[in-house]
Every structure is written in structure tokens, then in C-alpha cells.
Amino acid sequence: MKKYVIGLDYGSDSVRAVLIDTETGAELASEVHWYQRWKEKLYCNPGINQFRQHPLDHIEGLENTIKSVVSSSEVDPESVVGICIDTTGSSPVPVTKDGTPLALVDGFKENPNAMMILWKDHTSIKEANEINELAANWGGEDFTKYEGGIYSSEWFWAKILHIAREDEAVKNAAYTWMEHCDIMTYILADHKDLDTFKRSRCAAGHKSMWHESWDGLPSEDFLGKLDPYLASLRENLYTETFTSDQVAGNLNEEWAAKLGLTTNTVIAVGTFDAHSGAIGAKVDEHALVRVMGTSTCDIMVSSYDELGDTCVKGICGQVDGSVIPGMVGLEAGQSGFGDVLAWFKDVLSWPIDNLVLTSSILSEKQKEELVAEVNDNFIRTLAAQAEGIPMSEAVPTALDWVNGRRTPDANQELKSAMKGISLGTKAPHIFKALVNAICFGSKMIVDRFESEGVKINTVIGIGGVARKSPFIMQTLANVLDMPIKVASSDQAPALGAAIYAAVAAGIYPNVIEASKVLGSDFEAEYFPKAKQVEEYKAYLNEYKQLAEFIEAATKANKYEFQV
């Protein structure tokens, strides 16, 4: 009997599932579910960088996508041997003692603080600063050293500390907190003891300061100096963590019935989308995999011998087994990539949304057609015109920090800026400046890896931006002065999750062997053009100068405010 696995990939806007043939790697079926509450912008307040998601969006997506790929493929339920889930991170969720997400409990169903705190929620900047201050000065172990030396407001402890201080009811009702990948895996699995449930090594190591050299999570002493609540919470978390080639449990009876599967299906330990995306793209040593969507995650792996005792500064962690078990996974990224361009689209769309679409002159059908036309062609038309603008034609210089800076050197207090605007600056000029900015931000990450001794020979792009925007990819190749290969899979993270599932189910002996067979091929390669490479070097210097100025101004203003 043929055997199949399912990879489930939770992104910021939607969840997608793929059903994969474990012998050939063929994708038999796929399905996407868009989060309805998130689409309606519930529980969010962009003005204060609050981005929350209701667990029901994810639970509904779990059921809809898996049921769809099982039924449409018409495979025998017994032949689906494994499921693995990847998610965004760090996106923690408060849960009760029986593992119920708090937002499903009466009294908390409309409380944003009881929701999942999405990765790009930056309401905990103050708390992240406190963690960094304590880590640097308390006199004990620096628990941030394997996470780049700077703790981010996008991560686990800072978010929990912020919610605990803001909402006493949530703090008291939450027995523990689980990362998004852990809670979704827990919902499916038949292992229902929270205290022994297998938590993700990826999530714990990169976002929660977990490291085996100090017996797991930061000490109670350290956490207690931040807040007694964190010290007490540690007892309800975990000590050990597990890689995603391992089994978290079998599919439980309730969900087997819902999904049309059997309890023989193995559920693998959860993981992060960028890490599984790298697996789907056949990551190997000296390859930088760029997962390019609303933000970017940049993933590398290194052998123990090559990395040695190096703690790479300013990245999002280096963790044993977080990508490929038996190697060290390294993560970096940009807080805004596609989001930078989406922000510009929203700005330019204001007259359409607030004047044209509210007009009584157009019929509802005409309005729908207009929205579809704009969505289909807006960015494409801007890109086509921007591509034709020579760099000598007064293109402004912009920063990519519309959602803060993730790496190098996390600082979510930073804001974007632009210089060089004149009366001759049109929308395509600004668009080109923003594309340059996201590519220059990428260059800073590459330079940081290499300056820390991590060699990069190959760059691989995955995700919607990589596949759909030749203009951006060619600009990136020119800025990095490196060839960039693009993975052909539409769903590389989901494919990577399926690869983990195949190993957990015993189909393959390890992740490397599984990815050789099941991983994505490549559909395109962009090569740097010598003339443009030289031009971009000069503009990169302008980016760096603007970045230094804005960062210095941010620090100065912060100091003046504190004084």
C-alpha cells in the first residue's frame, strides 16, 4: 500500500495543507483556508502594533484543509501515516490546565489578551528591553547569548510578561503558555498530559532562551527578577524539548473522526514555518534559505565542528537540531519584507477605498471588478514601471524598518524613513526605493553572517515574493552579488512539514535523506549583473548612512524622554 503524509503550514493570513506521496514526493492535493476573523481585522490595533489572532481561526483551518486534501485525493485513510504542523513564531497562546486555549473559555472569548499573540505583535518592547538589561547586568548566565545576544519583543517571554502585567484575569486563568506550533500539535495528538507533552525545539531554542547547557529554560532566579509570575510559570512549562523528526503522539479519536483518518496516523513534533521551509528547499551547509513573505526568515545550518564555540551576534538564535537534527540551525530575518510593499499599496489605495468604493455612482459588481483589477495588477504595474527607472534618476533612499528591525541586532523601536524626495518623485520611484530597501536589509543580514565566520555559497528563495516578482529577485541578486535559486514548490514550508512527518512515521531514516527525495526542485535562477552590482554598492552606502542617522536619532530621543 502506498503511504502518504500531510504537511500543515500556518502563515500570517492563512493555513495551507498538502498531501504528499512518500515514494515520489508528488503533491496529490492542497488546500488553503483564510482566517475569517483575522481578515475582518478583529482583535488588532496596528496603531500600537497589536496583532492578535483567535484560535478558532486556526482550529477551523485545521479541519477544513485536512478534510479537503484527504477527500479530494481519495486516498485510503489508513495510508496517511503522518502529519506535521509548522506555524509562525513566536506566537504564544495562553491555555488552561486541560490544554484549552483561553480564548475558547467563557469570559475570555473576545479578550485580545487571551488570543494568540502573533509574531509581529510589538506591544512588549518595554518588556524586551527589561530582559536585555537584566541579561547584561544581573551577574549570572547570559541567557540571550544563543539568541544573538538581544532578546526581541517578538518573542515568548516578553509577550507573556506584557500580558501578565496588563491583564490580571488572563494571568490568573492561564495554567501555561504554548507556542502556536505546540498547541496545534497538542490538539491533534492523543498525548494529553501538558507536563510531559513534547514541545518544539525550534520554538524553545530560538524564542524562549532554552538551552541544554543551563538545563533548559532560564533559571527561576533570573525570571523572578523580571516578575515573580514568570518564575512560577516556569514550573508549568518544560525542561526537555524535541526535534520535529520525533513523534508527539498519534492522531486522537476525536480528530480522527473529524478528519476522516485513523488513530494510526503519527503526529510529529511541531516546528516553525521558516525551518520547515528550509527543509522543503533542500537546505544544506553554506546555503542561505530566504523564506520571503510578509516578513523574511533567513535559515542556515552548520555542523558542530564548523561553528565551534561561536555565538553569532545579532541573529534570532542558533539551536541544536532546530532545522536538521544533528546540526545547528541558525535563524535571522526582516520584520517587514512583503509587508513593506503592502503598506505602500494600502497608502496608495486610500482614495479607492474611501472615495471610489463608497461612491453611489458605481454598482456593487463594478466595485468588485475594480477591487479585483487593483489586487491583480497594482504591484505588478508598479514593479514594471519601477524596473525601467535608472538608478541615476533621483530614486529616493528608504529604510525597510516599517515594523522595526529583526536582524541584525533586534530593535523593534526603530521606524522606517526616506530621504531624497522631490517634486519629480512619483509612485514608481518610491516603490523602487522600497524594493531597494528590503534588498539592502537582506544584504545587512548576509554581511553579519559572513563577518561572524558563517560562509554563504548559495542563496535559495522560497515563498510568494520569490516566485512572483522577478524584479525583486533580480534586484536582490544584484545587491547581494550572489546567484539566487528559486524553489518551484508553491508550498515549501508545508512540504517541509510533510518531510518531517515522513521521518517521524519511519518512512525515511533521517531528514536529510527524506528531503533529497521529497524536497522541491528549482524553477529559476537569478544572476547578478556586473554593472548593477557596482551601482547598488553606492546606494547601499546611502542606506547605511540613513540607517545610522535614524538609529542614533531614535536612541537620542529615547534618552531625552527618559531623562
Coordinates of N, CA and C in Angstrom, one line a residue, residues 309-527:
D309 N 32.6 27.1 19.0 CA 32.0 27.9 20.1 C 31.5 29.2 19.8
T310 N 31.4 29.5 18.5 CA 30.9 30.8 18.0 C 29.5 31.1 18.4
C311 N 29.2 32.2 19.0 CA 27.8 32.7 19.2 C 27.6 33.8 18.3
V312 N 26.9 33.6 17.2 CA 26.7 34.6 16.2 C 25.9 35.7 16.7
K313 N 26.4 36.9 16.7 CA 25.8 38.1 17.3 C 24.7 38.6 16.4
G314 N 23.6 39.1 17.1 CA 22.6 39.8 16.5 C 21.6 39.1 15.6
I315 N 21.6 37.7 15.7 CA 20.6 37.0 14.9 C 19.5 36.5 15.8
C316 N 18.6 35.6 15.2 CA 17.5 35.1 16.0 C 17.7 33.7 16.5
G317 N 19.0 33.4 16.8 CA 19.3 32.1 17.5 C 20.0 31.1 16.7
Q318 N 20.7 30.3 17.5 CA 21.4 29.1 16.9 C 21.1 28.0 17.9
V319 N 20.5 26.9 17.3 CA 19.9 25.9 18.1 C 20.2 24.5 17.6
D320 N 20.7 23.7 18.4 CA 21.0 22.3 18.1 C 19.7 21.5 17.6
G321 N 19.7 21.2 16.4 CA 18.6 20.3 15.9 C 17.3 21.1 15.4
S322 N 17.4 22.4 15.4 CA 16.1 23.2 15.1 C 15.7 23.1 13.7
V323 N 16.6 22.8 12.7 CA 16.2 22.6 11.3 C 16.5 21.2 10.9
I324 N 17.7 20.8 11.0 CA 18.1 19.4 10.7 C 18.7 18.8 12.0
P325 N 18.0 17.8 12.6 CA 18.6 17.1 13.7 C 20.0 16.6 13.5
G326 N 20.9 16.9 14.4 CA 22.3 16.6 14.2 C 23.1 17.7 13.7
M327 N 22.5 18.9 13.4 CA 23.2 20.1 13.0 C 22.7 21.3 13.8
V328 N 23.3 22.4 13.7 CA 22.9 23.6 14.4 C 22.1 24.5 13.4
G329 N 20.9 24.8 13.7 CA 20.1 25.7 12.9 C 20.3 27.2 13.3
L330 N 20.5 28.0 12.3 CA 20.7 29.5 12.6 C 19.6 30.2 11.9
E331 N 19.0 31.2 12.6 CA 17.9 32.0 12.0 C 18.2 33.5 12.1
A332 N 17.8 34.2 11.1 CA 17.8 35.6 11.0 C 16.5 36.1 10.3
G333 N 16.4 37.4 9.9 CA 15.3 37.8 9.1 C 14.9 39.2 9.3
Q334 N 14.0 39.6 8.5 CA 13.5 41.0 8.5 C 12.0 41.1 8.9
S335 N 11.7 42.0 9.8 CA 10.4 42.1 10.4 C 9.4 42.5 9.3
G336 N 9.9 43.2 8.3 CA 9.0 43.6 7.2 C 9.7 43.3 5.8
F337 N 9.0 42.6 4.9 CA 9.5 42.4 3.6 C 8.4 42.7 2.6
G338 N 7.5 41.7 2.4 CA 6.3 41.9 1.7 C 5.4 42.9 2.3
D339 N 5.5 43.0 3.7 CA 4.7 44.0 4.4 C 5.0 45.4 4.0
V340 N 6.3 45.6 3.7 CA 6.7 47.0 3.3 C 6.0 47.4 2.0
L341 N 5.9 46.5 1.1 CA 5.2 46.9 -0.2 C 3.7 46.9 0.0
A342 N 3.2 46.0 0.9 CA 1.8 46.0 1.2 C 1.4 47.3 1.9
W343 N 2.2 47.8 2.7 CA 1.9 49.1 3.4 C 1.8 50.2 2.3
F344 N 2.7 50.2 1.3 CA 2.7 51.2 0.3 C 1.4 51.1 -0.6
K345 N 1.0 49.9 -0.9 CA -0.2 49.6 -1.6 C -1.4 50.2 -0.8
D346 N -1.4 49.9 0.5 CA -2.5 50.4 1.3 C -2.6 52.0 1.3
V347 N -1.4 52.6 1.3 CA -1.4 54.1 1.3 C -2.0 54.6 0.0
L348 N -1.5 54.0 -1.1 CA -2.0 54.4 -2.5 C -3.4 54.1 -2.7
S349 N -3.9 53.1 -2.0 CA -5.3 52.6 -2.2 C -6.3 53.4 -1.4
W350 N -5.9 54.4 -0.6 CA -6.8 55.1 0.2 C -7.9 55.8 -0.6
P351 N -7.6 56.5 -1.7 CA -8.7 57.1 -2.4 C -9.7 56.1 -3.0
I352 N -9.2 54.9 -3.4 CA -10.1 53.9 -3.9 C -11.0 53.4 -2.8
D353 N -10.4 53.1 -1.6 CA -11.2 52.5 -0.5 C -12.2 53.5 0.1
N354 N -11.8 54.8 0.1 CA -12.6 55.8 0.8 C -13.5 56.7 0.0
L355 N -13.2 56.7 -1.3 CA -14.0 57.6 -2.2 C -14.7 56.7 -3.3
V356 N -13.9 56.0 -4.1 CA -14.5 55.2 -5.2 C -15.4 54.1 -4.7
L357 N -15.0 53.3 -3.7 CA -15.8 52.2 -3.3 C -17.0 52.6 -2.4
T358 N -17.0 53.8 -2.0 CA -18.1 54.3 -1.2 C -19.1 55.2 -2.1
S359 N -18.7 55.3 -3.3 CA -19.5 56.1 -4.3 C -20.8 55.4 -4.6
S360 N -21.8 56.2 -4.9 CA -23.1 55.6 -5.3 C -23.2 55.5 -6.8
I361 N -22.2 56.0 -7.5 CA -22.2 56.0 -9.0 C -21.9 54.6 -9.5
L362 N -21.0 53.9 -8.9 CA -20.7 52.5 -9.3 C -21.6 51.5 -8.7
S363 N -21.9 50.4 -9.5 CA -22.7 49.3 -9.0 C -21.8 48.4 -8.1
E364 N -22.4 47.6 -7.3 CA -21.6 46.7 -6.5 C -20.8 45.7 -7.3
K365 N -21.3 45.3 -8.5 CA -20.5 44.5 -9.4 C -19.3 45.2 -9.9
Q366 N -19.5 46.5 -10.3 CA -18.4 47.3 -10.8 C -17.3 47.5 -9.7
K367 N -17.8 47.7 -8.5 CA -16.8 47.8 -7.4 C -16.0 46.6 -7.2
E368 N -16.7 45.4 -7.2 CA -16.0 44.2 -7.1 C -14.9 44.0 -8.2
E369 N -15.3 44.3 -9.4 CA -14.4 44.2 -10.5 C -13.2 45.1 -10.4
L370 N -13.5 46.3 -9.9 CA -12.4 47.3 -9.6 C -11.4 46.8 -8.6
V371 N -11.9 46.2 -7.5 CA -11.1 45.7 -6.4 C -10.2 44.6 -7.0
A372 N -10.8 43.7 -7.8 CA -10.1 42.5 -8.3 C -9.0 43.0 -9.3
E373 N -9.3 44.0 -10.1 CA -8.3 44.6 -11.0 C -7.2 45.2 -10.2
V374 N -7.5 45.9 -9.2 CA -6.4 46.6 -8.4 C -5.5 45.5 -7.7
N375 N -6.2 44.5 -7.1 CA -5.4 43.5 -6.4 C -4.5 42.7 -7.4
D376 N -5.0 42.4 -8.6 CA -4.3 41.6 -9.6 C -3.1 42.4 -10.2
N377 N -3.3 43.7 -10.4 CA -2.3 44.5 -11.2 C -1.6 45.6 -10.5
F378 N -1.9 45.9 -9.3 CA -1.4 47.1 -8.6 C 0.2 46.9 -8.5
I379 N 0.6 45.9 -7.8 CA 2.0 45.8 -7.5 C 2.8 45.4 -8.8
R380 N 2.1 44.6 -9.7 CA 2.8 44.2 -10.9 C 3.0 45.4 -11.8
T381 N 2.1 46.4 -11.9 CA 2.2 47.6 -12.7 C 3.3 48.5 -12.1
L382 N 3.3 48.7 -10.8 CA 4.3 49.5 -10.2 C 5.7 48.9 -10.4
A383 N 5.8 47.6 -10.3 CA 7.1 46.9 -10.5 C 7.6 47.1 -11.9
A384 N 6.7 47.0 -12.9 CA 7.1 47.1 -14.3 C 7.6 48.5 -14.5
Q385 N 7.0 49.5 -14.0 CA 7.4 50.9 -14.2 C 8.7 51.2 -13.4
A386 N 8.8 50.7 -12.2 CA 10.0 50.9 -11.3 C 11.2 50.3 -12.0
E387 N 11.0 49.1 -12.5 CA 12.2 48.4 -13.1 C 12.8 49.2 -14.2
G388 N 12.0 50.0 -14.9 CA 12.6 50.8 -16.0 C 13.2 52.1 -15.6
I389 N 13.2 52.5 -14.3 CA 13.7 53.7 -13.8 C 15.2 53.5 -13.6
P390 N 16.1 54.2 -14.2 CA 17.6 54.1 -13.9 C 17.8 54.6 -12.5
M391 N 18.8 54.1 -11.9 CA 19.2 54.5 -10.5 C 19.6 56.0 -10.5
S392 N 20.1 56.4 -11.6 CA 20.6 57.8 -11.7 C 19.4 58.8 -11.7
E393 N 18.2 58.3 -11.8 CA 17.0 59.2 -11.9 C 16.4 59.6 -10.5
A394 N 17.3 60.0 -9.7 CA 16.8 60.6 -8.4 C 15.8 59.6 -7.6
V395 N 16.2 58.4 -7.5 CA 15.4 57.4 -6.7 C 15.7 57.7 -5.3
P396 N 14.7 57.9 -4.4 CA 14.9 58.1 -3.0 C 15.6 56.9 -2.3
T397 N 16.1 57.2 -1.1 CA 16.7 56.2 -0.3 C 15.7 55.9 0.9
A398 N 15.4 54.6 1.1 CA 14.4 54.3 2.1 C 15.0 53.2 3.0
L399 N 14.4 53.1 4.2 CA 14.7 52.0 5.2 C 13.6 51.0 5.2
D400 N 13.9 49.8 5.5 CA 12.9 48.7 5.5 C 12.2 48.5 6.8
W401 N 12.4 49.4 7.8 CA 12.0 49.2 9.2 C 10.6 49.6 9.5
V402 N 9.6 49.3 8.6 CA 8.2 49.7 8.8 C 7.7 48.9 10.0
N403 N 8.2 47.8 10.3 CA 7.8 47.0 11.5 C 9.0 46.7 12.4
G404 N 9.9 47.7 12.5 CA 11.1 47.5 13.3 C 12.1 46.7 12.6
R405 N 13.2 46.4 13.3 CA 14.3 45.6 12.8 C 14.4 44.3 13.6
R406 N 14.4 43.2 12.8 CA 14.6 41.9 13.5 C 16.0 41.5 13.6
T407 N 16.7 41.6 12.4 CA 18.2 41.3 12.4 C 18.8 42.2 11.3
P408 N 20.1 42.4 11.4 CA 20.9 42.1 12.6 C 20.7 43.1 13.7
D409 N 20.7 42.6 14.9 CA 20.6 43.3 16.2 C 19.2 43.8 16.4
A410 N 18.3 43.0 16.9 CA 16.9 43.3 17.0 C 16.6 44.6 17.7
N411 N 15.8 45.4 17.1 CA 15.4 46.7 17.7 C 14.0 47.1 17.1
Q412 N 13.0 46.7 17.8 CA 11.6 47.0 17.3 C 11.1 48.4 17.6
E413 N 12.0 49.2 18.2 CA 11.6 50.6 18.4 C 12.0 51.5 17.1
L414 N 12.8 50.9 16.2 CA 13.2 51.7 15.0 C 12.0 51.8 14.1
K415 N 12.0 52.9 13.4 CA 10.9 53.1 12.4 C 11.6 53.4 11.0
S416 N 10.8 53.2 10.0 CA 11.3 53.5 8.6 C 11.5 55.0 8.4
A417 N 12.2 55.3 7.3 CA 12.4 56.7 6.9 C 12.8 56.7 5.5
M418 N 12.7 57.9 4.9 CA 13.0 58.0 3.5 C 13.6 59.4 3.2
K419 N 14.6 59.5 2.4 CA 15.2 60.8 2.0 C 15.3 60.9 0.5
G420 N 15.5 62.1 0.0 CA 15.7 62.3 -1.4 C 14.4 62.5 -2.2
I421 N 13.3 62.8 -1.5 CA 12.0 63.0 -2.2 C 12.0 64.5 -2.8
S422 N 11.5 64.6 -4.1 CA 11.4 65.9 -4.7 C 10.1 65.9 -5.5
L423 N 9.8 67.0 -6.1 CA 8.6 67.2 -6.9 C 8.6 66.2 -8.1
G424 N 9.7 65.7 -8.5 CA 9.8 64.7 -9.5 C 9.6 63.3 -9.1
T425 N 9.4 63.0 -7.8 CA 9.3 61.7 -7.2 C 7.8 61.2 -7.4
K426 N 7.7 60.1 -8.2 CA 6.4 59.6 -8.4 C 6.3 58.2 -7.7
A427 N 5.1 57.6 -7.8 CA 4.8 56.4 -7.1 C 5.8 55.3 -7.5
P428 N 6.2 55.1 -8.8 CA 7.2 54.1 -9.1 C 8.5 54.3 -8.5
H429 N 8.9 55.6 -8.4 CA 10.2 55.9 -7.7 C 10.2 55.5 -6.3
I430 N 9.1 55.7 -5.6 CA 9.0 55.3 -4.2 C 9.0 53.8 -4.1
F431 N 8.3 53.2 -5.0 CA 8.2 51.7 -5.0 C 9.6 51.1 -5.2
K432 N 10.4 51.7 -6.1 CA 11.7 51.2 -6.4 C 12.6 51.4 -5.1
A433 N 12.4 52.6 -4.5 CA 13.2 52.8 -3.2 C 12.9 51.8 -2.2
L434 N 11.6 51.4 -2.1 CA 11.2 50.4 -1.1 C 11.7 49.0 -1.4
V435 N 11.7 48.7 -2.7 CA 12.3 47.4 -3.1 C 13.8 47.4 -2.8
N436 N 14.5 48.5 -3.1 CA 15.9 48.6 -2.8 C 16.1 48.4 -1.3
A437 N 15.2 49.0 -0.5 CA 15.4 49.0 1.0 C 15.3 47.5 1.5
I438 N 14.3 46.8 1.0 CA 14.2 45.4 1.6 C 15.4 44.5 1.1
C439 N 15.9 44.9 -0.1 CA 17.1 44.1 -0.5 C 18.4 44.6 0.2
F440 N 18.5 45.9 0.6 CA 19.6 46.3 1.4 C 19.5 45.7 2.8
G441 N 18.3 45.6 3.3 CA 18.2 45.0 4.6 C 18.6 43.5 4.6
S442 N 18.4 42.9 3.5 CA 18.8 41.5 3.3 C 20.3 41.4 3.3
K443 N 20.9 42.4 2.6 CA 22.4 42.4 2.5 C 23.0 42.6 3.9
M444 N 22.4 43.4 4.7 CA 23.0 43.5 6.1 C 23.0 42.2 6.8
I445 N 22.0 41.4 6.6 CA 22.0 40.0 7.3 C 23.1 39.1 6.7
V446 N 23.2 39.1 5.4 CA 24.3 38.3 4.8 C 25.6 38.7 5.3
D447 N 25.8 40.1 5.4 CA 27.1 40.6 5.8 C 27.4 40.2 7.3
R448 N 26.3 40.2 8.1 CA 26.5 39.8 9.5 C 26.9 38.3 9.6
F449 N 26.3 37.4 8.9 CA 26.6 36.0 9.0 C 28.1 35.9 8.6
E450 N 28.5 36.5 7.5 CA 29.8 36.3 7.0 C 30.9 36.9 7.9
S451 N 30.6 38.0 8.5 CA 31.5 38.7 9.4 C 31.7 37.8 10.6
E452 N 30.7 37.0 11.0 CA 30.8 36.1 12.1 C 31.4 34.7 11.8
G453 N 31.9 34.6 10.5 CA 32.5 33.4 10.1 C 31.6 32.3 9.5
V454 N 30.4 32.6 9.3 CA 29.4 31.7 8.7 C 29.4 31.9 7.2
K455 N 30.0 31.0 6.4 CA 30.2 31.2 5.0 C 28.9 30.9 4.2
I456 N 28.6 31.7 3.2 CA 27.4 31.5 2.4 C 27.9 31.3 0.9
N457 N 27.5 30.2 0.4 CA 27.9 29.9 -1.0 C 26.7 30.0 -1.9
T458 N 25.5 29.7 -1.4 CA 24.3 29.6 -2.2 C 23.1 30.3 -1.5
V459 N 22.3 31.0 -2.2 CA 21.1 31.6 -1.7 C 19.9 31.0 -2.4
I460 N 18.9 30.6 -1.6 CA 17.7 29.9 -2.1 C 16.5 30.8 -1.7
G461 N 15.6 31.1 -2.6 CA 14.4 31.9 -2.3 C 13.2 31.0 -2.3
I462 N 12.4 31.1 -1.3 CA 11.1 30.4 -1.3 C 10.0 31.4 -0.9
G463 N 8.8 31.1 -1.3 CA 7.6 31.9 -0.9 C 7.1 32.7 -2.1
G464 N 6.0 33.4 -1.8 CA 5.3 34.1 -2.9 C 6.1 35.2 -3.6
V465 N 6.8 35.9 -2.8 CA 7.7 37.0 -3.4 C 8.7 36.4 -4.3
A466 N 9.4 35.4 -3.9 CA 10.4 34.7 -4.7 C 9.9 34.2 -6.0
R467 N 8.7 33.7 -6.0 CA 8.2 33.1 -7.2 C 7.5 34.1 -8.1
K468 N 7.0 35.2 -7.6 CA 6.1 36.0 -8.3 C 6.7 37.3 -8.7
S469 N 7.9 37.7 -8.2 CA 8.4 39.0 -8.5 C 9.9 38.9 -9.1
P470 N 10.0 38.7 -10.4 CA 11.4 38.7 -10.9 C 12.1 40.0 -10.7
F471 N 11.4 41.1 -10.6 CA 12.1 42.4 -10.4 C 12.8 42.4 -9.0
I472 N 12.0 42.0 -8.0 CA 12.6 42.0 -6.7 C 13.8 41.0 -6.6
M473 N 13.6 39.8 -7.2 CA 14.7 38.8 -7.1 C 15.9 39.2 -7.9
Q474 N 15.8 39.9 -9.0 CA 16.9 40.4 -9.7 C 17.6 41.5 -9.0
T475 N 16.8 42.4 -8.3 CA 17.4 43.4 -7.5 C 18.2 42.8 -6.3
L476 N 17.6 41.8 -5.7 CA 18.3 41.1 -4.6 C 19.6 40.4 -5.1
A477 N 19.6 39.8 -6.2 CA 20.8 39.2 -6.7 C 21.9 40.2 -7.0
N478 N 21.5 41.4 -7.5 CA 22.4 42.5 -7.7 C 23.0 43.0 -6.4
V479 N 22.1 43.2 -5.4 CA 22.5 43.8 -4.1 C 23.4 42.8 -3.4
L480 N 23.1 41.5 -3.3 CA 23.9 40.5 -2.6 C 25.1 40.1 -3.4
D481 N 25.1 40.4 -4.7 CA 26.2 40.0 -5.6 C 26.4 38.4 -5.5
M482 N 25.2 37.8 -5.5 CA 25.2 36.3 -5.5 C 24.1 35.8 -6.3
P483 N 24.3 34.6 -7.0 CA 23.1 34.0 -7.6 C 22.1 33.5 -6.6
I484 N 20.8 33.6 -7.1 CA 19.7 33.1 -6.2 C 18.9 32.1 -6.9
K485 N 18.7 31.0 -6.4 CA 17.8 29.9 -6.9 C 16.5 30.1 -6.3
V486 N 15.4 29.8 -7.1 CA 14.0 29.9 -6.5 C 13.4 28.5 -6.5
A487 N 12.9 28.1 -5.4 CA 12.3 26.8 -5.2 C 11.0 26.8 -6.0
S488 N 10.7 25.7 -6.7 CA 9.5 25.6 -7.5 C 8.2 25.3 -6.8
S489 N 8.3 24.8 -5.6 CA 7.1 24.5 -4.8 C 6.3 25.7 -4.4
D490 N 5.0 25.7 -4.6 CA 4.2 26.7 -4.1 C 4.1 26.7 -2.6
Q491 N 4.3 25.6 -2.0 CA 4.1 25.4 -0.6 C 5.3 24.8 0.1
A492 N 6.5 25.4 0.0 CA 7.7 24.8 0.5 C 7.6 24.6 2.0
P493 N 7.1 25.5 2.9 CA 7.0 25.1 4.3 C 6.1 23.9 4.6
A494 N 5.0 23.9 3.9 CA 4.1 22.7 4.1 C 4.8 21.4 3.6
L495 N 5.5 21.5 2.5 CA 6.3 20.4 2.0 C 7.3 20.0 3.0
G496 N 8.0 20.9 3.6 CA 9.0 20.6 4.7 C 8.4 19.9 5.9
A497 N 7.2 20.4 6.3 CA 6.5 19.8 7.4 C 6.1 18.3 7.0
A498 N 5.7 18.1 5.8 CA 5.4 16.7 5.3 C 6.7 15.8 5.4
I499 N 7.8 16.4 5.1 CA 9.1 15.7 5.1 C 9.4 15.2 6.6
Y500 N 9.2 16.2 7.5 CA 9.3 15.8 8.9 C 8.4 14.7 9.3
A501 N 7.2 14.7 8.8 CA 6.2 13.7 9.1 C 6.6 12.4 8.6
A502 N 7.2 12.4 7.4 CA 7.6 11.1 6.8 C 8.7 10.5 7.6
V503 N 9.6 11.3 8.2 CA 10.7 10.7 9.1 C 10.1 10.2 10.4
A504 N 9.2 11.0 11.0 CA 8.6 10.6 12.2 C 7.8 9.3 12.1
A505 N 7.2 9.1 10.9 CA 6.4 7.9 10.6 C 7.3 6.7 10.2
G506 N 8.6 6.9 10.2 CA 9.5 5.8 9.9 C 9.7 5.5 8.4
I507 N 9.3 6.3 7.5 CA 9.4 6.1 6.1 C 10.9 6.3 5.7
Y508 N 11.5 7.3 6.3 CA 12.9 7.6 6.0 C 13.7 7.6 7.2
P509 N 15.0 7.4 7.2 CA 15.8 7.3 8.4 C 16.1 8.6 9.0
N510 N 16.2 9.7 8.2 CA 16.5 11.0 8.7 C 16.0 12.1 7.7
V511 N 16.1 13.3 8.2 CA 15.5 14.4 7.4 C 16.3 14.7 6.2
I512 N 17.6 14.5 6.2 CA 18.4 14.8 5.0 C 18.1 13.8 3.9
E513 N 17.9 12.5 4.2 CA 17.6 11.5 3.2 C 16.2 11.8 2.7
A514 N 15.3 12.1 3.5 CA 13.9 12.4 3.1 C 13.8 13.6 2.2
S515 N 14.6 14.7 2.5 CA 14.5 15.9 1.7 C 15.1 15.7 0.4
K516 N 16.1 14.8 0.2 CA 16.6 14.5 -1.1 C 15.6 14.0 -2.1
V517 N 14.7 13.2 -1.5 CA 13.6 12.6 -2.4 C 12.4 13.5 -2.5
L518 N 12.0 14.1 -1.4 CA 10.7 14.8 -1.3 C 10.8 16.3 -1.5
G519 N 12.1 16.8 -1.3 CA 12.2 18.3 -1.4 C 12.0 18.9 -2.8
S520 N 11.8 20.2 -2.8 CA 11.4 20.9 -4.0 C 12.6 21.0 -5.0
D521 N 12.3 21.0 -6.3 CA 13.2 21.3 -7.3 C 13.3 22.8 -7.4
F522 N 14.1 23.3 -8.4 CA 14.2 24.8 -8.5 C 13.7 25.2 -9.9
E523 N 13.0 26.3 -10.0 CA 12.4 26.7 -11.3 C 13.1 27.9 -11.9
A524 N 13.9 28.6 -11.2 CA 14.6 29.8 -11.8 C 15.8 30.1 -11.0
E525 N 16.7 30.8 -11.7 CA 17.9 31.3 -11.0 C 18.3 32.7 -11.5
Y526 N 18.5 33.6 -10.6 CA 18.9 35.0 -11.0 C 20.4 35.2 -10.7
F527 N 21.0 35.8 -11.7 CA 22.5 36.0 -11.6 C 22.7 37.5 -11.5

